[in-house]
mmCIF file of C-alpha atoms in Angstrom:
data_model
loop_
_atom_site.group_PDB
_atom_site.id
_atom_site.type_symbol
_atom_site.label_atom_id
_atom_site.label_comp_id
_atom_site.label_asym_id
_atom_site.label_seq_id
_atom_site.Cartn_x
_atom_site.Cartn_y
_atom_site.Cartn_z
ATOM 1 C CA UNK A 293 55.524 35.522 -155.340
ATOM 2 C CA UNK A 294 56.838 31.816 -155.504
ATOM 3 C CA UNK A 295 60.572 31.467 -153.670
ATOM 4 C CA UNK A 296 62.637 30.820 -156.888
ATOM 5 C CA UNK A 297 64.361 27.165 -155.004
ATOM 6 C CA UNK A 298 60.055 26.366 -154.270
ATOM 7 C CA UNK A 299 59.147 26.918 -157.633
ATOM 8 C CA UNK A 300 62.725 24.950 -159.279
ATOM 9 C CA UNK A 301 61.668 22.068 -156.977
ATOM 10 C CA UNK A 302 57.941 22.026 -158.462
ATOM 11 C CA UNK A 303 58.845 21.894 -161.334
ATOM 12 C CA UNK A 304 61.515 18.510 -161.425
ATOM 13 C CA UNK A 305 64.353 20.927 -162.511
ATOM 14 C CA UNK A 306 67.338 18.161 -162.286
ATOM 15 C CA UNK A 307 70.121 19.290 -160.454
ATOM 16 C CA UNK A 308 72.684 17.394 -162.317
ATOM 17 C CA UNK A 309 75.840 19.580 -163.807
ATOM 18 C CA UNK A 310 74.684 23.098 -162.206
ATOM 19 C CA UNK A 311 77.947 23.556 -159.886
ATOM 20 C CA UNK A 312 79.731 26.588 -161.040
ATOM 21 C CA UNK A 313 82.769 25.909 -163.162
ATOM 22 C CA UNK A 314 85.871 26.711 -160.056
ATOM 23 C CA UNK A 315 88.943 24.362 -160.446
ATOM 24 C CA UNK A 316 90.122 26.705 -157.469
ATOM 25 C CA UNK A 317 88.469 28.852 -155.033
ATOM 26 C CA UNK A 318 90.156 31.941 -152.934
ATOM 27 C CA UNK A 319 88.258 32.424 -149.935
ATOM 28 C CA UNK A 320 88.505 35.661 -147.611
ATOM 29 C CA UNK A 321 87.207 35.924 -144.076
ATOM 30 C CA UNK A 322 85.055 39.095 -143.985
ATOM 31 C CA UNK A 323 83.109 39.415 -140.992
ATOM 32 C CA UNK A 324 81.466 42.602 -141.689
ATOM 33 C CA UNK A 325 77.676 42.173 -142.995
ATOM 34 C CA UNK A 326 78.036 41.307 -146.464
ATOM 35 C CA UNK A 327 76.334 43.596 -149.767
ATOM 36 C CA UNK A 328 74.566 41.845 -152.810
ATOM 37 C CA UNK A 329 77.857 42.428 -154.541
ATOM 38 C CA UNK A 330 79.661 40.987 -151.624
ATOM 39 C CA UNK A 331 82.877 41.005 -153.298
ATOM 40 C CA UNK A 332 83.053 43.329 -155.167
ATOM 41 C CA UNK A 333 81.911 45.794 -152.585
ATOM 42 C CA UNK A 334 84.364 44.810 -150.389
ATOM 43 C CA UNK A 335 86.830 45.868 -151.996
ATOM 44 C CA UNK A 336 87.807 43.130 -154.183
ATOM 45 C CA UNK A 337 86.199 43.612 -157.135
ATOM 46 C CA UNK A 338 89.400 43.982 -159.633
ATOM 47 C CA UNK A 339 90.813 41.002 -157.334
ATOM 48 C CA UNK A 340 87.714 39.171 -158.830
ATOM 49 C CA UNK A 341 87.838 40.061 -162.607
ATOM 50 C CA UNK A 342 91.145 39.228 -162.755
ATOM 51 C CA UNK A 343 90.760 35.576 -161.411
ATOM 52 C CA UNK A 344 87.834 34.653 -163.557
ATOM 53 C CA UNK A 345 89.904 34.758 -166.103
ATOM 54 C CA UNK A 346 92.264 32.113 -164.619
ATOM 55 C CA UNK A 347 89.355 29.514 -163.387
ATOM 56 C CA UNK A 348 89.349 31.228 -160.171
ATOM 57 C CA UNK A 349 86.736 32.106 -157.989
ATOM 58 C CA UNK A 350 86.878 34.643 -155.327
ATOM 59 C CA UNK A 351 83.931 34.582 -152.495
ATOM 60 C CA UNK A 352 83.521 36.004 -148.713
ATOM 61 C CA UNK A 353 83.383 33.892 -145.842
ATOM 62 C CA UNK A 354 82.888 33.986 -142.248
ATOM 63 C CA UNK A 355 82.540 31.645 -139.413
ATOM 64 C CA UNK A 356 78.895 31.024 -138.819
ATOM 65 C CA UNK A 357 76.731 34.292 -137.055
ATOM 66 C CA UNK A 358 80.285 36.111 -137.535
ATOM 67 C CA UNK A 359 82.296 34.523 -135.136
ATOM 68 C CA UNK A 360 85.861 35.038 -135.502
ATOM 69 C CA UNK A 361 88.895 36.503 -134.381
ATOM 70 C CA UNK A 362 89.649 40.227 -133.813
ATOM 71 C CA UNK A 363 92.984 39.786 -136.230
ATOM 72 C CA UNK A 364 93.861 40.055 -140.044
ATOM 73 C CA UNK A 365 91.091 38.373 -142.313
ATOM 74 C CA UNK A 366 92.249 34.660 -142.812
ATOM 75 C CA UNK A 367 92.123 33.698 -146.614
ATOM 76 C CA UNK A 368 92.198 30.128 -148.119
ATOM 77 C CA UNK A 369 92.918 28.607 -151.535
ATOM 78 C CA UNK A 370 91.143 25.269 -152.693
ATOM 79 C CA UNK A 371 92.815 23.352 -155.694
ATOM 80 C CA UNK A 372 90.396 21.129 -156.107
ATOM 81 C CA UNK A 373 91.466 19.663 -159.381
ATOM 82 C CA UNK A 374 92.443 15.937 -159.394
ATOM 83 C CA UNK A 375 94.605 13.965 -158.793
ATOM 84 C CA UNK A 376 95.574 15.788 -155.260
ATOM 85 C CA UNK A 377 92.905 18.325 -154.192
ATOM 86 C CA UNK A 378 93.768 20.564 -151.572
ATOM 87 C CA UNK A 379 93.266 23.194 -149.051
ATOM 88 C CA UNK A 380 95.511 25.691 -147.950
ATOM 89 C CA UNK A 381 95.826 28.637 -145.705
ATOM 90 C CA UNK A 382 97.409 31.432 -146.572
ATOM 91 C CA UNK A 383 98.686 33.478 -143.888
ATOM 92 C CA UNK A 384 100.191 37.082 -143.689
ATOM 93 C CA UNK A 385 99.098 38.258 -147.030
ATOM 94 C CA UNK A 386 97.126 40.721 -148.254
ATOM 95 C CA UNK A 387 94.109 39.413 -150.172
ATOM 96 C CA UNK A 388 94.018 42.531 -152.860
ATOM 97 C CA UNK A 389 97.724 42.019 -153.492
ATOM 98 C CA UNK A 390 97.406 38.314 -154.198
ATOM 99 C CA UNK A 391 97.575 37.470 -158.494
ATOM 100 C CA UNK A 392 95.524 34.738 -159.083
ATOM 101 C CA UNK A 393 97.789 33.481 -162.258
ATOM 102 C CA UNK A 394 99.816 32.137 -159.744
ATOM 103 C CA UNK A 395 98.634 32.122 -155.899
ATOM 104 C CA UNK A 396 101.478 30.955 -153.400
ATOM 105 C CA UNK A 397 101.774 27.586 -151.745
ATOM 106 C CA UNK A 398 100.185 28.043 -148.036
ATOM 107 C CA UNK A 399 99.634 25.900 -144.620
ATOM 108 C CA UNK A 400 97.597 22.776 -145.319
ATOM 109 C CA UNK A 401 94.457 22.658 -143.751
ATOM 110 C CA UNK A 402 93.593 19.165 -142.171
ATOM 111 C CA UNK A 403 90.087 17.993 -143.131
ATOM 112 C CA UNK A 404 87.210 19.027 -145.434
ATOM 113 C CA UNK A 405 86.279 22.878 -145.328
ATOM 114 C CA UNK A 406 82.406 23.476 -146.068
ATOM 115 C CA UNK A 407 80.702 26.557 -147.465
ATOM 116 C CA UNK A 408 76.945 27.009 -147.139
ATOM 117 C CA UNK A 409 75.916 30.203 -149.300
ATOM 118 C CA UNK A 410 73.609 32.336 -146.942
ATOM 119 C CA UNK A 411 74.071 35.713 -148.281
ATOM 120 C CA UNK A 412 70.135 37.269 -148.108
ATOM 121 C CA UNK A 413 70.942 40.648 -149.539
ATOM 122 C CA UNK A 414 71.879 38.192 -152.998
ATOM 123 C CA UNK A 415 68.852 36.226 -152.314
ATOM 124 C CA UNK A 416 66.095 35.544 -150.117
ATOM 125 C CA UNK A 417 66.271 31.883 -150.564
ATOM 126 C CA UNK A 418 70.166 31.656 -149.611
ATOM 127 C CA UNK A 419 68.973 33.650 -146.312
ATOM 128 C CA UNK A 420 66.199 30.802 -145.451
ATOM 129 C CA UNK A 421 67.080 27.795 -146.385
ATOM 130 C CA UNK A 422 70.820 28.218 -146.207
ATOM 131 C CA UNK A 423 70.767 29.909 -142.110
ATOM 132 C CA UNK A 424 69.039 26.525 -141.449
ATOM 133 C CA UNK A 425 71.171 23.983 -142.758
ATOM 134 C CA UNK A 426 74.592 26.149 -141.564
ATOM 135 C CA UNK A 427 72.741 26.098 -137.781
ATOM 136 C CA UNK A 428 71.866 22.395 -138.261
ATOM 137 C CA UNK A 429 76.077 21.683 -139.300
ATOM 138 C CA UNK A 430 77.551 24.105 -137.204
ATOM 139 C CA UNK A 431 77.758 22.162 -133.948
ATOM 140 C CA UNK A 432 79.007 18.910 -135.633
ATOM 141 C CA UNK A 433 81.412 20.619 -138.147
ATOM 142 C CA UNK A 434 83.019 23.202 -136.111
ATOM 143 C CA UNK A 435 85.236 25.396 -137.590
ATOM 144 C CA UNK A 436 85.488 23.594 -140.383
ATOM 145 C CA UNK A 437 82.178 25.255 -141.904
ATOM 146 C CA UNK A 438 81.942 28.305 -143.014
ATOM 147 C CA UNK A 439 78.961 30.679 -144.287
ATOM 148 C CA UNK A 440 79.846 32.376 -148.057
ATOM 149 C CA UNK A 441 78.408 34.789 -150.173
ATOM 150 C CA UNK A 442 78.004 32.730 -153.265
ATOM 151 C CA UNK A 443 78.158 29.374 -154.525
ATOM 152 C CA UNK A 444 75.681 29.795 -157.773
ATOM 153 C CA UNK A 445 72.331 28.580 -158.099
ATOM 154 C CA UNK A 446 70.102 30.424 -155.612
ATOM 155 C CA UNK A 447 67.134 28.435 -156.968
ATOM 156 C CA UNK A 448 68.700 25.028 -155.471
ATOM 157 C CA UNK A 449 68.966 26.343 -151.896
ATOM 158 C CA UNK A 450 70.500 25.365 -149.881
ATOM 159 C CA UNK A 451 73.170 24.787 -151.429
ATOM 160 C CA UNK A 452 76.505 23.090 -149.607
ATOM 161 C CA UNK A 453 80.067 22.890 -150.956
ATOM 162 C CA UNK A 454 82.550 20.548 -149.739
ATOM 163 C CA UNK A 455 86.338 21.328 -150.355
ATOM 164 C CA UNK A 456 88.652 20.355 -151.309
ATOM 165 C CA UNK A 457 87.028 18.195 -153.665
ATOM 166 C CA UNK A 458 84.322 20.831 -154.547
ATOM 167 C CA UNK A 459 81.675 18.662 -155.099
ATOM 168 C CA UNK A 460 78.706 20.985 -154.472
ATOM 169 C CA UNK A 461 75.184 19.372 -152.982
ATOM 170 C CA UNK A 462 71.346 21.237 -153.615
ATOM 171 C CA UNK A 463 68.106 20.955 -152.254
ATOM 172 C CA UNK A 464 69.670 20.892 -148.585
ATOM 173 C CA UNK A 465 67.316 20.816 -145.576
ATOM 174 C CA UNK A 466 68.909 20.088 -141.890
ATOM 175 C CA UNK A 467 68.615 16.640 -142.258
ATOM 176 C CA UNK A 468 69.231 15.830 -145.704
ATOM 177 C CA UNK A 469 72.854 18.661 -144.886
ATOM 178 C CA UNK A 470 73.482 15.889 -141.817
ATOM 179 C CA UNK A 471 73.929 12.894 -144.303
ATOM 180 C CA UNK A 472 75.322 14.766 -146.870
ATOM 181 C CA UNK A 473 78.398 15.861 -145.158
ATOM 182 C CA UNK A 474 78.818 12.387 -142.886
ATOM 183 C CA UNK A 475 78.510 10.534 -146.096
ATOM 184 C CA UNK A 476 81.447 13.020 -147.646
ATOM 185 C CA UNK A 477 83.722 12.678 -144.346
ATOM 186 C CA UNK A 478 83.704 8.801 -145.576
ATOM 187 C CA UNK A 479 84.811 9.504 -148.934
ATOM 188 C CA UNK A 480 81.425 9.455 -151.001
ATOM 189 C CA UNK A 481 79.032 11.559 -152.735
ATOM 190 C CA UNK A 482 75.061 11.700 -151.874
ATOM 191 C CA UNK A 483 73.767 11.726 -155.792
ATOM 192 C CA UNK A 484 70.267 12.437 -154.829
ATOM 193 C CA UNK A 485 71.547 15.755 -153.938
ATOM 194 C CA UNK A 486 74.744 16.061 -156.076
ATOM 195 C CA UNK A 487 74.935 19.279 -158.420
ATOM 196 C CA UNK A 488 78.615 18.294 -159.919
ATOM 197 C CA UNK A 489 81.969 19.034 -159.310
ATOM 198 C CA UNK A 490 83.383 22.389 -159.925
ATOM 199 C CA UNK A 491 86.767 20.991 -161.046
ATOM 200 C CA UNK A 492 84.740 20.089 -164.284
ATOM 201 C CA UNK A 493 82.987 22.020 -167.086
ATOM 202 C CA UNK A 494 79.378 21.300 -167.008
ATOM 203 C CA UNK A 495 79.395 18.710 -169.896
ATOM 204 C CA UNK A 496 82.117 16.792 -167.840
ATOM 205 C CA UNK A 497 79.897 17.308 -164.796
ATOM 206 C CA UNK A 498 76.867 15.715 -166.526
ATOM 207 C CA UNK A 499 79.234 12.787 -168.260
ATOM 208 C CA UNK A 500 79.661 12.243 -164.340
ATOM 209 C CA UNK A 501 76.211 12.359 -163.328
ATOM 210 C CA UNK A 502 75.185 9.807 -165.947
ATOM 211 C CA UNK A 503 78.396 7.036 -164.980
ATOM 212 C CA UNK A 504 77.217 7.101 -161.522
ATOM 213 C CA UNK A 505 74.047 6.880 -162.085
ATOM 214 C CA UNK A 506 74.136 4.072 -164.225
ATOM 215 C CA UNK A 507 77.243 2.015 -162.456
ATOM 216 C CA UNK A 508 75.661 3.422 -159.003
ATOM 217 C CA UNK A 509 79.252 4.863 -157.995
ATOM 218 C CA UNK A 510 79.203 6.495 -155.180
ATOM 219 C CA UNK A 511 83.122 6.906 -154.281
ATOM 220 C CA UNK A 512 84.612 10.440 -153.818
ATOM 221 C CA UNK A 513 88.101 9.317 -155.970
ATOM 222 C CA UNK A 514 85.899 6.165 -158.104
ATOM 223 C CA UNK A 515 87.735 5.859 -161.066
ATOM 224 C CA UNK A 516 84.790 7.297 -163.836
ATOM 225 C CA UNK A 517 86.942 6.188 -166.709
ATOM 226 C CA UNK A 518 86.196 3.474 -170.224
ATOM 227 C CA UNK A 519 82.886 5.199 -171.078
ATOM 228 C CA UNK A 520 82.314 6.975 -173.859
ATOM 229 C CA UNK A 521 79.410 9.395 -172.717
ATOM 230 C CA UNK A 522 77.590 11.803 -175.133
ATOM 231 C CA UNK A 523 75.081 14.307 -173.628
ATOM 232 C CA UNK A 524 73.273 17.267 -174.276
ATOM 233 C CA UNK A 525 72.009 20.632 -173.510
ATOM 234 C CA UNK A 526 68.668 21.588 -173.827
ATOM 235 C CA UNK A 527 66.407 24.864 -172.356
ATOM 236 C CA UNK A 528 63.773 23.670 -169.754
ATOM 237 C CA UNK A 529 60.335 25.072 -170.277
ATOM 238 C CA UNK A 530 58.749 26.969 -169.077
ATOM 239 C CA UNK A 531 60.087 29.872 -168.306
ATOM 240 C CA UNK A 532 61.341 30.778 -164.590
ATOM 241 C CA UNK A 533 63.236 32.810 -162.612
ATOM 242 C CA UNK A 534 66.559 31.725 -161.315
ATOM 243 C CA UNK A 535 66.489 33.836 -158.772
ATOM 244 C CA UNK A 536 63.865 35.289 -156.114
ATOM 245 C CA UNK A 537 62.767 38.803 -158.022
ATOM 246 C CA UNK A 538 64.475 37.834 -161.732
ATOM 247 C CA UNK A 539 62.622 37.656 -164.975
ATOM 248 C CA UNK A 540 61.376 34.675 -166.399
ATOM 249 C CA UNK A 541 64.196 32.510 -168.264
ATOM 250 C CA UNK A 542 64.920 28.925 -170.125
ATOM 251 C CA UNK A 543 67.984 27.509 -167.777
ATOM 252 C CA UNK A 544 69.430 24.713 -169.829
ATOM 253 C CA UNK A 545 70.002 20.963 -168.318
ATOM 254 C CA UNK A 546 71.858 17.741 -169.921
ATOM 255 C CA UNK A 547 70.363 15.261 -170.796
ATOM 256 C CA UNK A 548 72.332 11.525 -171.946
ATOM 257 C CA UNK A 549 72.014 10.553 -175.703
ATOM 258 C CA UNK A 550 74.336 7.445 -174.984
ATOM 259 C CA UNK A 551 77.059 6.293 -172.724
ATOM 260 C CA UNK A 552 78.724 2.614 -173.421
ATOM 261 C CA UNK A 553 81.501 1.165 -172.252
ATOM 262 C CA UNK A 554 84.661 2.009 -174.594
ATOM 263 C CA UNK A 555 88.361 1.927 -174.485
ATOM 264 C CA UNK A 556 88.779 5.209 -176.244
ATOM 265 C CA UNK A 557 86.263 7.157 -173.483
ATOM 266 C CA UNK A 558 85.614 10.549 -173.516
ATOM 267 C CA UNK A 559 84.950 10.734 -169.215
#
């Protein structure tokens, strides 16, 4: 059987607008080996329901091959909507207890915070692909990257998110991971590699796509602004699974009717 990310790749499936839609992400250190229903089955599954409803998304993280302290799990919150994205530690709660309506004000973390998704038991592709690129970062990024249990999107393995703008990055290898985050610690975005941004819905995320692609912006904070960008959805053919052992399905992709310059814009 064909890996699901081989077999996405083969077939030219763009990667434009597939980040998860996450204006903030709650992040808990669990060190323990994590399920296929990481979350929930540790524990936090009602923690989880809850903040989906309230554009928040709950995943597991650890320091890379589990390293980490012998205390309480540490948790983080990303706002990563603009205009002043942010990431925060939270320290002395309890992650169950927290109401994610309205999560409390923590420590501000200096510096970007990376996840690369490399939970295997979710799929076999995260496992691979996404053990490789965290091994290839880990000794340049430090502490500062972290493994997770899932970013969405096993097929574009690996996949790399960088906080607290949450601009999320596909089709990773070692290399390709290297200049992805050293071009993101200078304030701009790889677009070969760019999924979106997961402060945006995923018609904002392809209006995005399309301005930078045209204007060839490449700016973390550019200003996207006076265009007036219409796109749309469509199913991809032919069938495929998203993920290693699914069935067969039609994931959808934008594509631009027209963008033009405009003082009433709609980006």
């Amino acid at each position: 059987m064909t890996a699901c990310s081989i077999l996405s790749a083969s077939l030219g499936e763009p990667l434009h607008a597939t980040a998860p839609f996450a204006p903030t992400w709650l992040l808990i250190e669990e060190r323990a080996a994590w399920g296929r229903k990481a979350v929930r089955e540790a524990g936090y599954g009602e923690l989880e329901a809850h903040a989906k409803e309230h554009g928040v998304r709950v995943g597991l993280v650890r320091r890379c091959w589990r390293r980490g302290g012998d205390g309480p799990p540490r948790v983080f919150v990303a706002r990563c909507a603009e205009p002043a994205p942010s990431v925060e530690e939270l320290v002395g709660v309890d992650p169950g207890a927290l109401d994610p309506e309205r999560l409390p004000r923590g420590e501000a973390v200096p510096g970007p915070l990376y996840l690369v998704c490399t939970n295997g038991r979710r799929d076999v592709c995260c496992a691979r692909a996404g053990a490789e690129v965290a091994r290839a970062l880990d000794g340049e990024l430090g502490d500062r990257l972290w493994e997770t249990t899932h970013v969405g999107g096993h097929r574009f393995a690996a996949n790399l998110v960088a906080l607290p703008h949450g601009v999320v990055f596909g089709r990773l290898d070692p290399g390709s991971a290297r200049r992805v985050a050293a071009a993101y610690e200078q304030g701009r975005i790889d677009l070969p590699h760019f999924r979106g941004r997961t402060s945006r819905s995923p018609e904002a995320q392809a209006q995005e796509h399309f301005v930078r692609e045209r204007e060839g912006l490449v700016g973390v904070d550019d200003e996207l602004g006076g265009y007036r960008v219409e796109v749309r959805a469509e199913p991809l053919a032919p069938p495929r699974p998203t993920s290693c052992g699914g069935e067969p399905e039609r994931p959808g992709s934008w594509r631009l009717v027209s963008l033009a310059a405009s003082e009433t814009a709609t980006f």
